[in-house]
Short mmCIF file of C-alpha atoms in Angstrom, two decimals:
data_model
loop_
_atom_site.label_atom_id
_atom_site.label_comp_id
_atom_site.label_asym_id
_atom_site.label_seq_id
_atom_site.Cartn_x
_atom_site.Cartn_y
_atom_site.Cartn_z
CA MET E 1 29.41 77.96 261.67
CA SER E 2 30.10 76.93 258.14
CA PRO E 3 33.63 76.66 256.73
CA THR E 4 32.78 79.61 254.46
CA THR E 5 32.38 81.95 257.44
CA PHE E 6 35.97 83.14 257.24
CA GLU E 7 35.58 83.84 253.52
CA SER E 8 32.39 85.77 254.25
CA VAL E 9 34.11 87.97 256.83
CA ALA E 10 37.31 88.38 254.79
CA ASP E 11 35.62 90.29 251.94
CA PRO E 12 36.07 94.05 252.60
CA ALA E 13 32.51 95.02 251.58
CA ARG E 14 31.04 92.26 253.75
CA ARG E 15 33.25 93.25 256.66
CA ARG E 16 32.01 96.86 256.36
CA ILE E 17 28.42 95.57 256.36
CA LEU E 18 29.08 93.54 259.51
CA ASP E 19 30.81 96.46 261.21
CA HIS E 20 27.86 98.71 260.34
CA LEU E 21 25.36 96.21 261.76
CA GLY E 22 27.45 95.92 264.91
CA GLU E 23 26.88 99.63 265.46
CA ARG E 24 23.45 100.06 263.83
CA PRO E 25 21.24 96.98 263.99
CA GLY E 26 18.02 97.29 262.04
CA SER E 27 19.64 98.78 258.94
CA THR E 28 18.02 98.52 255.52
CA LEU E 29 19.69 97.12 252.42
CA GLN E 30 20.30 100.65 251.11
CA GLU E 31 21.94 101.65 254.39
CA LEU E 32 24.16 98.56 254.20
CA ALA E 33 25.11 99.37 250.60
CA ASP E 34 26.02 102.92 251.63
CA ALA E 35 28.07 101.64 254.58
CA ALA E 36 29.92 99.19 252.34
CA GLY E 37 30.52 101.86 249.68
CA VAL E 38 28.87 99.80 246.95
CA HIS E 39 25.81 100.08 244.72
CA LEU E 40 22.56 98.57 246.01
CA ASN E 41 22.70 95.79 243.37
CA THR E 42 26.26 94.95 244.45
CA ALA E 43 25.25 94.82 248.12
CA LYS E 44 22.47 92.26 247.51
CA PRO E 45 24.74 89.22 246.91
CA HIS E 46 26.99 90.26 249.81
CA VAL E 47 24.01 90.43 252.17
CA ALA E 48 22.69 87.11 250.83
CA ALA E 49 26.09 85.45 251.42
CA LEU E 50 26.22 86.79 254.99
CA GLU E 51 22.71 85.43 255.60
CA ARG E 52 23.66 81.99 254.17
CA ALA E 53 26.72 81.93 256.44
CA GLY E 54 24.44 82.59 259.42
CA LEU E 55 26.11 85.88 260.32
CA ILE E 56 23.18 88.23 259.77
CA GLU E 57 19.39 87.96 259.84
CA GLY E 58 16.78 89.98 258.00
CA GLU E 59 13.26 90.72 259.17
CA ARG E 60 10.53 92.54 257.33
CA ALA E 61 9.66 95.81 259.08
CA THR E 62 6.11 96.60 260.21
CA PRO E 63 4.11 98.04 257.29
CA ALA E 64 3.76 101.81 257.42
CA GLY E 65 1.97 103.28 254.44
CA ARG E 66 2.15 102.25 250.80
CA GLY E 67 4.51 99.75 249.32
CA ARG E 68 6.33 96.77 250.62
CA PRO E 69 7.96 97.34 254.02
CA PRO E 70 11.77 97.19 253.98
CA ILE E 71 13.78 94.31 255.37
CA ARG E 72 15.81 95.35 258.39
CA TYR E 73 19.05 93.48 259.06
CA ARG E 74 20.95 92.74 262.26
CA LEU E 75 23.78 90.47 263.36
CA ALA E 76 22.53 86.91 263.91
CA GLU E 77 21.81 86.05 267.51
CA GLY E 78 24.95 84.79 269.18
CA TYR E 79 27.26 86.20 266.49
CA GLU E 80 29.80 88.75 267.68
CA LEU E 81 32.28 90.56 265.50
CA PRO E 82 35.92 89.62 265.96
CA THR E 83 37.63 92.16 268.22
CA ALA E 84 40.98 92.07 266.43
CA ASP E 85 42.66 91.50 263.13
CA PHE E 86 44.36 88.36 264.53
CA ARG E 87 47.88 89.81 264.33
CA GLY E 88 48.59 88.62 267.85
CA LEU E 89 47.50 85.13 266.88
CA ALA E 90 49.72 85.30 263.80
CA GLU E 91 52.68 86.31 266.02
CA VAL E 92 52.14 83.34 268.35
CA LEU E 93 51.79 80.86 265.49
CA ALA E 94 54.86 82.27 263.72
CA MET E 95 56.90 81.93 266.93
CA ALA E 96 55.83 78.29 267.26
CA VAL E 97 56.73 77.49 263.66
CA ASP E 98 60.01 79.41 263.76
CA ARG E 99 61.14 77.61 266.92
CA ASN E 100 59.57 74.28 266.05
CA GLU E 101 57.88 74.18 269.46
CA PRO E 102 54.33 73.47 270.64
CA VAL E 103 52.00 76.41 270.09
CA GLU E 104 51.13 76.48 273.82
CA ALA E 105 54.81 77.12 274.70
CA ALA E 106 54.99 80.01 272.22
CA ALA E 107 51.71 81.37 273.64
CA ARG E 108 53.10 81.29 277.20
CA GLU E 109 56.20 83.24 276.14
CA TRP E 110 54.10 85.72 274.15
CA GLY E 111 51.81 86.14 277.18
CA CYS E 112 54.84 86.97 279.37
CA ARG E 113 55.71 89.88 277.10
CA CYS E 114 52.21 91.31 276.73
CA GLY E 115 51.54 92.61 280.24
CA ASP E 116 47.82 93.35 280.40
CA LEU E 117 46.02 90.00 280.09
CA PRO E 118 42.65 91.19 278.69
CA ARG E 119 44.46 93.32 276.09
CA ALA E 120 46.71 90.39 275.11
CA LEU E 121 43.68 88.14 274.60
CA GLU E 122 41.98 90.86 272.56
CA ARG E 123 45.01 90.89 270.26
CA LEU E 124 44.27 87.19 269.62
CA GLY E 125 40.69 88.00 268.60
CA PHE E 126 38.81 87.44 271.88
CA ASP E 127 36.68 89.86 273.87
CA ALA E 128 38.16 89.30 277.34
CA ARG E 129 36.70 90.27 280.72
CA ILE E 130 38.11 89.44 284.16
CA THR E 131 35.82 89.64 287.16
CA GLY E 132 37.42 88.50 290.40
CA ASP E 133 39.04 85.17 289.62
CA THR E 134 36.90 84.47 286.53
CA LEU E 135 38.07 85.09 282.99
CA ARG E 136 35.27 85.25 280.41
CA LEU E 137 36.12 85.13 276.73
CA SER E 138 33.55 85.90 274.06
CA ALA E 139 33.72 86.62 270.34
CA CYS E 140 35.99 83.57 270.19
CA PRO E 141 37.70 83.46 266.78
CA CYS E 142 37.70 79.61 266.71
CA PRO E 143 34.89 79.22 264.15
CA LEU E 144 36.49 81.86 261.94
CA VAL E 145 40.10 80.73 262.13
CA LEU E 146 40.07 77.02 263.07
CA PRO E 147 36.50 75.68 262.77
CA ASP E 148 37.68 72.05 262.73
CA HIS E 149 40.22 72.41 265.59
CA PRO E 150 38.94 74.92 268.16
CA GLU E 151 40.97 73.18 270.87
CA LEU E 152 44.16 74.53 269.28
CA LEU E 153 43.05 78.14 269.72
CA CYS E 154 41.80 77.38 273.24
CA GLY E 155 45.31 76.08 274.00
CA VAL E 156 46.80 79.32 272.71
CA ALA E 157 44.48 81.39 274.92
CA LEU E 158 45.27 79.29 278.01
CA GLY E 159 49.00 79.49 277.24
CA VAL E 160 48.79 83.31 277.12
CA VAL E 161 46.92 83.29 280.44
CA GLU E 162 49.63 81.17 282.05
CA GLY E 163 52.35 83.32 280.49
CA SER E 164 50.79 86.38 282.12
CA GLY E 165 51.40 84.85 285.56
CA ALA E 166 47.94 83.43 286.24
CA ARG E 167 47.22 79.74 286.65
CA VAL E 168 44.12 78.18 285.12
CA VAL E 169 42.35 76.14 287.79
CA GLU E 170 39.48 74.98 285.57
CA SER E 171 38.07 75.96 282.22
CA SER E 172 35.06 75.36 280.00
CA HIS E 173 34.88 75.93 276.27
CA ASP E 174 31.88 76.48 274.01
CA PRO E 175 33.31 77.12 270.52
CA GLU E 176 29.87 76.90 268.93
CA ARG E 177 28.61 79.85 271.02
CA ARG E 178 32.10 81.44 270.78
CA ARG E 179 32.48 81.64 274.57
CA CYS E 180 34.97 80.27 277.08
CA GLU E 181 35.41 80.70 280.80
CA ALA E 182 38.31 79.97 283.13
CA LYS E 183 38.82 80.14 286.90
CA LEU E 184 42.20 81.68 287.68
CA SER E 185 44.56 81.74 290.62
CA ARG E 186 47.55 84.04 290.86
#
């Protein structure tokens, strides 16, 4: 994802458009304008910016009657909305800075205090699922928060996992697809 992705998501009107498409794929430009609370002409540059950033895709609908068929928009394939406002991530990073310690150490301590592991990871911006001994993370915030250093956010996530009492046996990271997986032992 481009470095402007975070800027694209940070704009309130664009965020409302993305949230709307997360719930109602196939929306028209007018529906997106209504969802964002802006005039149709104001929505056009927002939609264009989201398309340039690779977050949404438009496709002309099948003709039905007179006139040009509308363009229907959806989230780009592989793009998932962040699941949090990143406050948990901000807490971990603030702890590390305040204590002048490695971010992984702060993440482990923060993970100890959070209790429920999937919920803790969701507070960092991940969509977390545990099945058996496998932790699957999607909607990874790496490209939004640290596009040039995804390994730092992966370290935070693994630190939280270890702080929760689990041990990471092996892990794989795919920041481009915004997915990670880890085998755990308790």
